[in-house]
Amino acid sequence: MKYKVIAIEREYASGGQEIGRKTAAALGIPCYGREILEMAARRGGRSPEYLEQLEETATNSLLYSFYLMSRQAAQGNVMSNEDALYLAEWKIIQELADQGPAVFVGRCASYVLKQRSDLLSVFVRAGFDFRVERAVREYGLERERTDWALRRQDKRRASYYSSNTGTRWDDPRNYHLMLDSGKLGIDTCVSILRSAAQTN
């Protein structure tokens, strides 16, 4: 495989999670998404729900977190809980990528692993109507609440990515490939990623 690591960022209800899982299954490799948060929770003795709340309040950059970590030994524990979460997830993502081929969904993995020559970074988007229908069908959202939910979740993901990377979440320059799942369909997106990964 040319690309042993695939990192997917995605708009809410675009099917990015499903694409990641199906791509991993087709390639016979693991897929990590929320599992990263759960691993960080176990290591830190916190609940995943608590860490999700920290992600909602993301304000500091990952680079600033590194700066704080470098001062920690000299000045005591100066890292906020948010900083500690970023660093824990960053470390887990790198550890998992070093263990072998894998697909990562979210958690800024495309940025964390950007120095790897075997990384394929992907952004999955879709038209608003497609995402509304998918949110109702897959997530059981009430149709009248989908507009609010899509905008809120996209804003949350954009904020989390920006606060950790200092770049825009949906900037094409951050990715090797951008897929419109509404136009292509979930299975076609999976086929594209599978073919790309297996290219020599």
mmCIF file with all atom_site columns, C-alpha atoms in Angstrom:
data_model
loop_
_atom_site.group_PDB
_atom_site.id
_atom_site.type_symbol
_atom_site.label_atom_id
_atom_site.label_alt_id
_atom_site.label_comp_id
_atom_site.label_asym_id
_atom_site.label_entity_id
_atom_site.label_seq_id
_atom_site.pdbx_PDB_ins_code
_atom_site.Cartn_x
_atom_site.Cartn_y
_atom_site.Cartn_z
_atom_site.occupancy
_atom_site.B_iso_or_equiv
_atom_site.pdbx_formal_charge
_atom_site.auth_seq_id
_atom_site.auth_comp_id
_atom_site.auth_asym_id
_atom_site.auth_atom_id
_atom_site.pdbx_PDB_model_num
ATOM 1   C CA . MET A 1 1   ? 0.000   0.000  0.000  1.00 0.00 ? 1   MET A CA 1
ATOM 2   C CA . LYS A 1 2   ? 1.289   3.446  -0.935 1.00 0.00 ? 2   LYS A CA 1
ATOM 3   C CA . TYR A 1 3   ? -0.888  5.177  1.646  1.00 0.00 ? 3   TYR A CA 1
ATOM 4   C CA . LYS A 1 4   ? -0.872  3.153  4.844  1.00 0.00 ? 4   LYS A CA 1
ATOM 5   C CA . VAL A 1 5   ? -2.578  5.865  6.859  1.00 0.00 ? 5   VAL A CA 1
ATOM 6   C CA . ILE A 1 6   ? -5.806  7.579  5.789  1.00 0.00 ? 6   ILE A CA 1
ATOM 7   C CA . ALA A 1 7   ? -7.036  10.567 7.796  1.00 0.00 ? 7   ALA A CA 1
ATOM 8   C CA . ILE A 1 8   ? -10.559 11.840 7.190  1.00 0.00 ? 8   ILE A CA 1
ATOM 9   C CA . GLU A 1 9   ? -12.098 15.118 8.302  1.00 0.00 ? 9   GLU A CA 1
ATOM 10  C CA . ARG A 1 10  ? -15.774 15.556 7.485  1.00 0.00 ? 10  ARG A CA 1
ATOM 11  C CA . GLU A 1 11  ? -18.811 17.766 7.595  1.00 0.00 ? 11  GLU A CA 1
ATOM 12  C CA . TYR A 1 12  ? -21.527 16.625 9.966  1.00 0.00 ? 12  TYR A CA 1
ATOM 13  C CA . ALA A 1 13  ? -23.888 14.038 8.408  1.00 0.00 ? 13  ALA A CA 1
ATOM 14  C CA . SER A 1 14  ? -21.790 13.813 5.232  1.00 0.00 ? 14  SER A CA 1
ATOM 15  C CA . GLY A 1 15  ? -21.116 10.115 5.820  1.00 0.00 ? 15  GLY A CA 1
ATOM 16  C CA . GLY A 1 16  ? -17.421 10.573 6.587  1.00 0.00 ? 16  GLY A CA 1
ATOM 17  C CA . GLN A 1 17  ? -17.562 8.198  9.541  1.00 0.00 ? 17  GLN A CA 1
ATOM 18  C CA . GLU A 1 18  ? -19.267 5.512  7.453  1.00 0.00 ? 18  GLU A CA 1
ATOM 19  C CA . ILE A 1 19  ? -16.797 6.036  4.621  1.00 0.00 ? 19  ILE A CA 1
ATOM 20  C CA . GLY A 1 20  ? -13.922 5.653  7.059  1.00 0.00 ? 20  GLY A CA 1
ATOM 21  C CA . ARG A 1 21  ? -15.310 2.464  8.588  1.00 0.00 ? 21  ARG A CA 1
ATOM 22  C CA . LYS A 1 22  ? -16.116 0.885  5.224  1.00 0.00 ? 22  LYS A CA 1
ATOM 23  C CA . THR A 1 23  ? -12.735 1.838  3.772  1.00 0.00 ? 23  THR A CA 1
ATOM 24  C CA . ALA A 1 24  ? -10.948 0.308  6.746  1.00 0.00 ? 24  ALA A CA 1
ATOM 25  C CA . ALA A 1 25  ? -13.023 -2.875 6.425  1.00 0.00 ? 25  ALA A CA 1
ATOM 26  C CA . ALA A 1 26  ? -12.293 -3.099 2.697  1.00 0.00 ? 26  ALA A CA 1
ATOM 27  C CA . LEU A 1 27  ? -8.571  -2.753 3.347  1.00 0.00 ? 27  LEU A CA 1
ATOM 28  C CA . GLY A 1 28  ? -8.601  -5.046 6.390  1.00 0.00 ? 28  GLY A CA 1
ATOM 29  C CA . ILE A 1 29  ? -7.182  -2.384 8.713  1.00 0.00 ? 29  ILE A CA 1
ATOM 30  C CA . PRO A 1 30  ? -8.483  -0.711 11.900 1.00 0.00 ? 30  PRO A CA 1
ATOM 31  C CA . CYS A 1 31  ? -10.463 2.523  11.967 1.00 0.00 ? 31  CYS A CA 1
ATOM 32  C CA . TYR A 1 32  ? -10.168 5.000  14.828 1.00 0.00 ? 32  TYR A CA 1
ATOM 33  C CA . GLY A 1 33  ? -12.522 7.857  15.600 1.00 0.00 ? 33  GLY A CA 1
ATOM 34  C CA . ARG A 1 34  ? -14.195 8.191  18.972 1.00 0.00 ? 34  ARG A CA 1
ATOM 35  C CA . GLU A 1 35  ? -11.894 5.373  20.115 1.00 0.00 ? 35  GLU A CA 1
ATOM 36  C CA . ILE A 1 36  ? -9.116  7.957  20.382 1.00 0.00 ? 36  ILE A CA 1
ATOM 37  C CA . LEU A 1 37  ? -11.184 10.029 22.803 1.00 0.00 ? 37  LEU A CA 1
ATOM 38  C CA . GLU A 1 38  ? -12.002 6.899  24.804 1.00 0.00 ? 38  GLU A CA 1
ATOM 39  C CA . MET A 1 39  ? -8.310  5.948  24.998 1.00 0.00 ? 39  MET A CA 1
ATOM 40  C CA . ALA A 1 40  ? -7.444  9.460  26.177 1.00 0.00 ? 40  ALA A CA 1
ATOM 41  C CA . ALA A 1 41  ? -10.208 9.227  28.781 1.00 0.00 ? 41  ALA A CA 1
ATOM 42  C CA . ARG A 1 42  ? -8.876  5.931  30.131 1.00 0.00 ? 42  ARG A CA 1
ATOM 43  C CA . ARG A 1 43  ? -5.317  7.218  30.325 1.00 0.00 ? 43  ARG A CA 1
ATOM 44  C CA . GLY A 1 44  ? -6.409  10.378 32.092 1.00 0.00 ? 44  GLY A CA 1
ATOM 45  C CA . GLY A 1 45  ? -8.920  8.755  34.412 1.00 0.00 ? 45  GLY A CA 1
ATOM 46  C CA . ARG A 1 46  ? -11.763 10.847 32.978 1.00 0.00 ? 46  ARG A CA 1
ATOM 47  C CA . SER A 1 47  ? -15.027 10.020 31.262 1.00 0.00 ? 47  SER A CA 1
ATOM 48  C CA . PRO A 1 48  ? -15.337 10.379 27.476 1.00 0.00 ? 48  PRO A CA 1
ATOM 49  C CA . GLU A 1 49  ? -18.309 12.698 28.063 1.00 0.00 ? 49  GLU A CA 1
ATOM 50  C CA . TYR A 1 50  ? -16.156 15.029 30.150 1.00 0.00 ? 50  TYR A CA 1
ATOM 51  C CA . LEU A 1 51  ? -13.511 15.156 27.430 1.00 0.00 ? 51  LEU A CA 1
ATOM 52  C CA . GLU A 1 52  ? -16.166 15.893 24.817 1.00 0.00 ? 52  GLU A CA 1
ATOM 53  C CA . GLN A 1 53  ? -17.158 18.929 26.869 1.00 0.00 ? 53  GLN A CA 1
ATOM 54  C CA . LEU A 1 54  ? -13.527 20.076 26.865 1.00 0.00 ? 54  LEU A CA 1
ATOM 55  C CA . GLU A 1 55  ? -13.465 19.815 23.083 1.00 0.00 ? 55  GLU A CA 1
ATOM 56  C CA . GLU A 1 56  ? -16.509 22.082 22.944 1.00 0.00 ? 56  GLU A CA 1
ATOM 57  C CA . THR A 1 57  ? -14.526 24.815 24.728 1.00 0.00 ? 57  THR A CA 1
ATOM 58  C CA . ALA A 1 58  ? -11.422 24.555 22.537 1.00 0.00 ? 58  ALA A CA 1
ATOM 59  C CA . THR A 1 59  ? -9.563  27.873 22.459 1.00 0.00 ? 59  THR A CA 1
ATOM 60  C CA . ASN A 1 60  ? -5.811  27.277 22.568 1.00 0.00 ? 60  ASN A CA 1
ATOM 61  C CA . SER A 1 61  ? -3.645  26.088 19.709 1.00 0.00 ? 61  SER A CA 1
ATOM 62  C CA . LEU A 1 62  ? -1.723  22.849 19.673 1.00 0.00 ? 62  LEU A CA 1
ATOM 63  C CA . LEU A 1 63  ? 1.533   24.753 19.275 1.00 0.00 ? 63  LEU A CA 1
ATOM 64  C CA . TYR A 1 64  ? 0.712   26.726 22.396 1.00 0.00 ? 64  TYR A CA 1
ATOM 65  C CA . SER A 1 65  ? 0.079   23.442 24.170 1.00 0.00 ? 65  SER A CA 1
ATOM 66  C CA . PHE A 1 66  ? 3.605   22.313 23.260 1.00 0.00 ? 66  PHE A CA 1
ATOM 67  C CA . TYR A 1 67  ? 4.956   25.576 24.633 1.00 0.00 ? 67  TYR A CA 1
ATOM 68  C CA . LEU A 1 68  ? 3.127   25.052 27.894 1.00 0.00 ? 68  LEU A CA 1
ATOM 69  C CA . MET A 1 69  ? 4.339   21.477 28.121 1.00 0.00 ? 69  MET A CA 1
ATOM 70  C CA . SER A 1 70  ? 7.955   22.618 27.721 1.00 0.00 ? 70  SER A CA 1
ATOM 71  C CA . ARG A 1 71  ? 7.528   24.941 30.708 1.00 0.00 ? 71  ARG A CA 1
ATOM 72  C CA . GLN A 1 72  ? 5.735   22.393 32.853 1.00 0.00 ? 72  GLN A CA 1
ATOM 73  C CA . ALA A 1 73  ? 8.813   20.873 34.482 1.00 0.00 ? 73  ALA A CA 1
ATOM 74  C CA . ALA A 1 74  ? 10.214  24.247 35.523 1.00 0.00 ? 74  ALA A CA 1
ATOM 75  C CA . GLN A 1 75  ? 7.011   25.923 36.647 1.00 0.00 ? 75  GLN A CA 1
ATOM 76  C CA . GLY A 1 76  ? 4.776   23.095 37.774 1.00 0.00 ? 76  GLY A CA 1
ATOM 77  C CA . ASN A 1 77  ? 1.606   21.907 36.076 1.00 0.00 ? 77  ASN A CA 1
ATOM 78  C CA . VAL A 1 78  ? 0.500   24.934 34.016 1.00 0.00 ? 78  VAL A CA 1
ATOM 79  C CA . MET A 1 79  ? -1.432  23.062 31.314 1.00 0.00 ? 79  MET A CA 1
ATOM 80  C CA . SER A 1 80  ? -5.176  23.440 31.230 1.00 0.00 ? 80  SER A CA 1
ATOM 81  C CA . ASN A 1 81  ? -7.391  20.382 30.899 1.00 0.00 ? 81  ASN A CA 1
ATOM 82  C CA . GLU A 1 82  ? -7.987  21.290 27.259 1.00 0.00 ? 82  GLU A CA 1
ATOM 83  C CA . ASP A 1 83  ? -4.248  21.425 26.569 1.00 0.00 ? 83  ASP A CA 1
ATOM 84  C CA . ALA A 1 84  ? -3.722  18.058 28.231 1.00 0.00 ? 84  ALA A CA 1
ATOM 85  C CA . LEU A 1 85  ? -6.501  16.541 26.112 1.00 0.00 ? 85  LEU A CA 1
ATOM 86  C CA . TYR A 1 86  ? -4.981  17.832 22.864 1.00 0.00 ? 86  TYR A CA 1
ATOM 87  C CA . LEU A 1 87  ? -1.600  16.411 23.769 1.00 0.00 ? 87  LEU A CA 1
ATOM 88  C CA . ALA A 1 88  ? -3.043  13.062 24.855 1.00 0.00 ? 88  ALA A CA 1
ATOM 89  C CA . GLU A 1 89  ? -4.987  12.643 21.607 1.00 0.00 ? 89  GLU A CA 1
ATOM 90  C CA . TRP A 1 90  ? -1.994  13.776 19.548 1.00 0.00 ? 90  TRP A CA 1
ATOM 91  C CA . LYS A 1 91  ? 0.208   11.145 21.213 1.00 0.00 ? 91  LYS A CA 1
ATOM 92  C CA . ILE A 1 92  ? -2.389  8.376  20.809 1.00 0.00 ? 92  ILE A CA 1
ATOM 93  C CA . ILE A 1 93  ? -2.878  9.144  17.107 1.00 0.00 ? 93  ILE A CA 1
ATOM 94  C CA . GLN A 1 94  ? 0.854   8.972  16.475 1.00 0.00 ? 94  GLN A CA 1
ATOM 95  C CA . GLU A 1 95  ? 1.191   5.738  18.461 1.00 0.00 ? 95  GLU A CA 1
ATOM 96  C CA . LEU A 1 96  ? -1.641  4.085  16.545 1.00 0.00 ? 96  LEU A CA 1
ATOM 97  C CA . ALA A 1 97  ? -0.251  5.225  13.183 1.00 0.00 ? 97  ALA A CA 1
ATOM 98  C CA . ASP A 1 98  ? 3.162   3.834  14.100 1.00 0.00 ? 98  ASP A CA 1
ATOM 99  C CA . GLN A 1 99  ? 1.605   0.442  14.875 1.00 0.00 ? 99  GLN A CA 1
ATOM 100 C CA . GLY A 1 100 ? 0.550   -0.135 11.274 1.00 0.00 ? 100 GLY A CA 1
ATOM 101 C CA . PRO A 1 101 ? -1.945  0.793  8.571  1.00 0.00 ? 101 PRO A CA 1
ATOM 102 C CA . ALA A 1 102 ? -5.099  2.498  9.834  1.00 0.00 ? 102 ALA A CA 1
ATOM 103 C CA . VAL A 1 103 ? -7.906  4.895  9.015  1.00 0.00 ? 103 VAL A CA 1
ATOM 104 C CA . PHE A 1 104 ? -8.490  7.885  11.297 1.00 0.00 ? 104 PHE A CA 1
ATOM 105 C CA . VAL A 1 105 ? -11.722 9.877  11.354 1.00 0.00 ? 105 VAL A CA 1
ATOM 106 C CA . GLY A 1 106 ? -11.598 13.360 12.863 1.00 0.00 ? 106 GLY A CA 1
ATOM 107 C CA . ARG A 1 107 ? -9.519  14.469 15.865 1.00 0.00 ? 107 ARG A CA 1
ATOM 108 C CA . CYS A 1 108 ? -7.216  16.521 13.587 1.00 0.00 ? 108 CYS A CA 1
ATOM 109 C CA . ALA A 1 109 ? -5.362  13.358 12.562 1.00 0.00 ? 109 ALA A CA 1
ATOM 110 C CA . SER A 1 110 ? -4.678  14.785 9.112  1.00 0.00 ? 110 SER A CA 1
ATOM 111 C CA . TYR A 1 111 ? -2.699  17.570 10.776 1.00 0.00 ? 111 TYR A CA 1
ATOM 112 C CA . VAL A 1 112 ? -1.057  15.463 13.478 1.00 0.00 ? 112 VAL A CA 1
ATOM 113 C CA . LEU A 1 113 ? 0.253   12.991 10.879 1.00 0.00 ? 113 LEU A CA 1
ATOM 114 C CA . LYS A 1 114 ? 0.964   15.458 8.064  1.00 0.00 ? 114 LYS A CA 1
ATOM 115 C CA . GLN A 1 115 ? 4.724   14.758 8.060  1.00 0.00 ? 115 GLN A CA 1
ATOM 116 C CA . ARG A 1 116 ? 4.201   11.111 7.145  1.00 0.00 ? 116 ARG A CA 1
ATOM 117 C CA . SER A 1 117 ? 4.948   10.239 3.525  1.00 0.00 ? 117 SER A CA 1
ATOM 118 C CA . ASP A 1 118 ? 2.393   7.407  3.666  1.00 0.00 ? 118 ASP A CA 1
ATOM 119 C CA . LEU A 1 119 ? -0.514  9.665  4.689  1.00 0.00 ? 119 LEU A CA 1
ATOM 120 C CA . LEU A 1 120 ? -3.573  10.284 2.518  1.00 0.00 ? 120 LEU A CA 1
ATOM 121 C CA . SER A 1 121 ? -5.559  13.177 4.011  1.00 0.00 ? 121 SER A CA 1
ATOM 122 C CA . VAL A 1 122 ? -9.190  13.530 2.953  1.00 0.00 ? 122 VAL A CA 1
ATOM 123 C CA . PHE A 1 123 ? -12.074 15.929 3.516  1.00 0.00 ? 123 PHE A CA 1
ATOM 124 C CA . VAL A 1 124 ? -15.622 14.635 3.009  1.00 0.00 ? 124 VAL A CA 1
ATOM 125 C CA . ARG A 1 125 ? -18.389 17.130 2.338  1.00 0.00 ? 125 ARG A CA 1
ATOM 126 C CA . ALA A 1 126 ? -21.901 17.032 0.921  1.00 0.00 ? 126 ALA A CA 1
ATOM 127 C CA . GLY A 1 127 ? -24.722 19.343 -0.070 1.00 0.00 ? 127 GLY A CA 1
ATOM 128 C CA . PHE A 1 128 ? -27.006 20.619 2.667  1.00 0.00 ? 128 PHE A CA 1
ATOM 129 C CA . ASP A 1 129 ? -30.100 18.701 1.508  1.00 0.00 ? 129 ASP A CA 1
ATOM 130 C CA . PHE A 1 130 ? -28.170 15.418 1.395  1.00 0.00 ? 130 PHE A CA 1
ATOM 131 C CA . ARG A 1 131 ? -26.915 15.993 4.925  1.00 0.00 ? 131 ARG A CA 1
ATOM 132 C CA . VAL A 1 132 ? -30.376 16.891 6.200  1.00 0.00 ? 132 VAL A CA 1
ATOM 133 C CA . GLU A 1 133 ? -31.828 13.654 4.824  1.00 0.00 ? 133 GLU A CA 1
ATOM 134 C CA . ARG A 1 134 ? -28.949 11.657 6.241  1.00 0.00 ? 134 ARG A CA 1
ATOM 135 C CA . ALA A 1 135 ? -29.251 13.305 9.670  1.00 0.00 ? 135 ALA A CA 1
ATOM 136 C CA . VAL A 1 136 ? -32.939 12.408 9.818  1.00 0.00 ? 136 VAL A CA 1
ATOM 137 C CA . ARG A 1 137 ? -32.427 8.857  8.545  1.00 0.00 ? 137 ARG A CA 1
ATOM 138 C CA . GLU A 1 138 ? -29.179 7.878  10.277 1.00 0.00 ? 138 GLU A CA 1
ATOM 139 C CA . TYR A 1 139 ? -29.226 9.948  13.469 1.00 0.00 ? 139 TYR A CA 1
ATOM 140 C CA . GLY A 1 140 ? -32.958 10.145 14.077 1.00 0.00 ? 140 GLY A CA 1
ATOM 141 C CA . LEU A 1 141 ? -32.994 13.955 14.226 1.00 0.00 ? 141 LEU A CA 1
ATOM 142 C CA . GLU A 1 142 ? -36.292 15.756 13.912 1.00 0.00 ? 142 GLU A CA 1
ATOM 143 C CA . ARG A 1 143 ? -36.377 17.442 10.523 1.00 0.00 ? 143 ARG A CA 1
ATOM 144 C CA . GLU A 1 144 ? -37.141 20.866 11.994 1.00 0.00 ? 144 GLU A CA 1
ATOM 145 C CA . ARG A 1 145 ? -33.969 20.651 14.110 1.00 0.00 ? 145 ARG A CA 1
ATOM 146 C CA . THR A 1 146 ? -31.569 19.534 11.385 1.00 0.00 ? 146 THR A CA 1
ATOM 147 C CA . ASP A 1 147 ? -30.634 23.029 10.203 1.00 0.00 ? 147 ASP A CA 1
ATOM 148 C CA . TRP A 1 148 ? -29.548 23.991 13.724 1.00 0.00 ? 148 TRP A CA 1
ATOM 149 C CA . ALA A 1 149 ? -27.793 20.665 14.333 1.00 0.00 ? 149 ALA A CA 1
ATOM 150 C CA . LEU A 1 150 ? -25.784 20.745 11.091 1.00 0.00 ? 150 LEU A CA 1
ATOM 151 C CA . ARG A 1 151 ? -24.620 24.301 11.640 1.00 0.00 ? 151 ARG A CA 1
ATOM 152 C CA . ARG A 1 152 ? -23.778 23.687 15.297 1.00 0.00 ? 152 ARG A CA 1
ATOM 153 C CA . GLN A 1 153 ? -21.785 20.510 14.634 1.00 0.00 ? 153 GLN A CA 1
ATOM 154 C CA . ASP A 1 154 ? -19.919 22.007 11.675 1.00 0.00 ? 154 ASP A CA 1
ATOM 155 C CA . LYS A 1 155 ? -19.026 25.043 13.774 1.00 0.00 ? 155 LYS A CA 1
ATOM 156 C CA . ARG A 1 156 ? -17.823 22.795 16.594 1.00 0.00 ? 156 ARG A CA 1
ATOM 157 C CA . ARG A 1 157 ? -15.615 20.752 14.260 1.00 0.00 ? 157 ARG A CA 1
ATOM 158 C CA . ALA A 1 158 ? -14.254 23.851 12.545 1.00 0.00 ? 158 ALA A CA 1
ATOM 159 C CA . SER A 1 159 ? -13.430 25.434 15.912 1.00 0.00 ? 159 SER A CA 1
ATOM 160 C CA . TYR A 1 160 ? -11.772 22.295 17.236 1.00 0.00 ? 160 TYR A CA 1
ATOM 161 C CA . TYR A 1 161 ? -9.628  21.947 14.101 1.00 0.00 ? 161 TYR A CA 1
ATOM 162 C CA . SER A 1 162 ? -8.691  25.620 14.003 1.00 0.00 ? 162 SER A CA 1
ATOM 163 C CA . SER A 1 163 ? -7.820  25.795 17.694 1.00 0.00 ? 163 SER A CA 1
ATOM 164 C CA . ASN A 1 164 ? -5.532  22.788 17.360 1.00 0.00 ? 164 ASN A CA 1
ATOM 165 C CA . THR A 1 165 ? -3.900  23.523 14.019 1.00 0.00 ? 165 THR A CA 1
ATOM 166 C CA . GLY A 1 166 ? -4.155  27.261 13.416 1.00 0.00 ? 166 GLY A CA 1
ATOM 167 C CA . THR A 1 167 ? -5.639  26.552 9.973  1.00 0.00 ? 167 THR A CA 1
ATOM 168 C CA . ARG A 1 168 ? -9.136  26.352 8.498  1.00 0.00 ? 168 ARG A CA 1
ATOM 169 C CA . TRP A 1 169 ? -10.886 23.013 8.797  1.00 0.00 ? 169 TRP A CA 1
ATOM 170 C CA . ASP A 1 170 ? -12.363 23.128 5.284  1.00 0.00 ? 170 ASP A CA 1
ATOM 171 C CA . ASP A 1 171 ? -9.336  24.612 3.486  1.00 0.00 ? 171 ASP A CA 1
ATOM 172 C CA . PRO A 1 172 ? -8.568  22.390 0.440  1.00 0.00 ? 172 PRO A CA 1
ATOM 173 C CA . ARG A 1 173 ? -4.859  23.074 0.933  1.00 0.00 ? 173 ARG A CA 1
ATOM 174 C CA . ASN A 1 174 ? -4.946  20.940 4.085  1.00 0.00 ? 174 ASN A CA 1
ATOM 175 C CA . TYR A 1 175 ? -5.933  17.806 2.171  1.00 0.00 ? 175 TYR A CA 1
ATOM 176 C CA . HIS A 1 176 ? -4.797  15.607 -0.688 1.00 0.00 ? 176 HIS A CA 1
ATOM 177 C CA . LEU A 1 177 ? -8.358  14.791 -1.680 1.00 0.00 ? 177 LEU A CA 1
ATOM 178 C CA . MET A 1 178 ? -11.808 16.313 -1.197 1.00 0.00 ? 178 MET A CA 1
ATOM 179 C CA . LEU A 1 179 ? -14.864 14.121 -1.797 1.00 0.00 ? 179 LEU A CA 1
ATOM 180 C CA . ASP A 1 180 ? -18.504 15.139 -2.209 1.00 0.00 ? 180 ASP A CA 1
ATOM 181 C CA . SER A 1 181 ? -20.366 12.151 -0.802 1.00 0.00 ? 181 SER A CA 1
ATOM 182 C CA . GLY A 1 182 ? -23.715 13.594 -1.865 1.00 0.00 ? 182 GLY A CA 1
ATOM 183 C CA . LYS A 1 183 ? -22.676 13.610 -5.516 1.00 0.00 ? 183 LYS A CA 1
ATOM 184 C CA . LEU A 1 184 ? -20.513 10.489 -5.541 1.00 0.00 ? 184 LEU A CA 1
ATOM 185 C CA . GLY A 1 185 ? -22.329 8.298  -3.014 1.00 0.00 ? 185 GLY A CA 1
ATOM 186 C CA . ILE A 1 186 ? -20.849 6.595  0.027  1.00 0.00 ? 186 ILE A CA 1
ATOM 187 C CA . ASP A 1 187 ? -19.733 3.430  -1.766 1.00 0.00 ? 187 ASP A CA 1
ATOM 188 C CA . THR A 1 188 ? -18.012 5.328  -4.578 1.00 0.00 ? 188 THR A CA 1
ATOM 189 C CA . CYS A 1 189 ? -16.079 7.364  -2.011 1.00 0.00 ? 189 CYS A CA 1
ATOM 190 C CA . VAL A 1 190 ? -14.999 4.120  -0.367 1.00 0.00 ? 190 VAL A CA 1
ATOM 191 C CA . SER A 1 191 ? -13.891 2.716  -3.732 1.00 0.00 ? 191 SER A CA 1
ATOM 192 C CA . ILE A 1 192 ? -11.863 5.853  -4.461 1.00 0.00 ? 192 ILE A CA 1
ATOM 193 C CA . LEU A 1 193 ? -10.066 5.697  -1.106 1.00 0.00 ? 193 LEU A CA 1
ATOM 194 C CA . ARG A 1 194 ? -9.475  1.958  -1.391 1.00 0.00 ? 194 ARG A CA 1
ATOM 195 C CA . SER A 1 195 ? -7.985  2.374  -4.865 1.00 0.00 ? 195 SER A CA 1
ATOM 196 C CA . ALA A 1 196 ? -5.845  5.316  -3.778 1.00 0.00 ? 196 ALA A CA 1
ATOM 197 C CA . ALA A 1 197 ? -4.509  3.440  -0.766 1.00 0.00 ? 197 ALA A CA 1
ATOM 198 C CA . GLN A 1 198 ? -3.567  0.394  -2.804 1.00 0.00 ? 198 GLN A CA 1
ATOM 199 C CA . THR A 1 199 ? -1.765  2.376  -5.505 1.00 0.00 ? 199 THR A CA 1
ATOM 200 C CA . ASN A 1 200 ? 1.924   1.453  -5.654 1.00 0.00 ? 200 ASN A CA 1
#
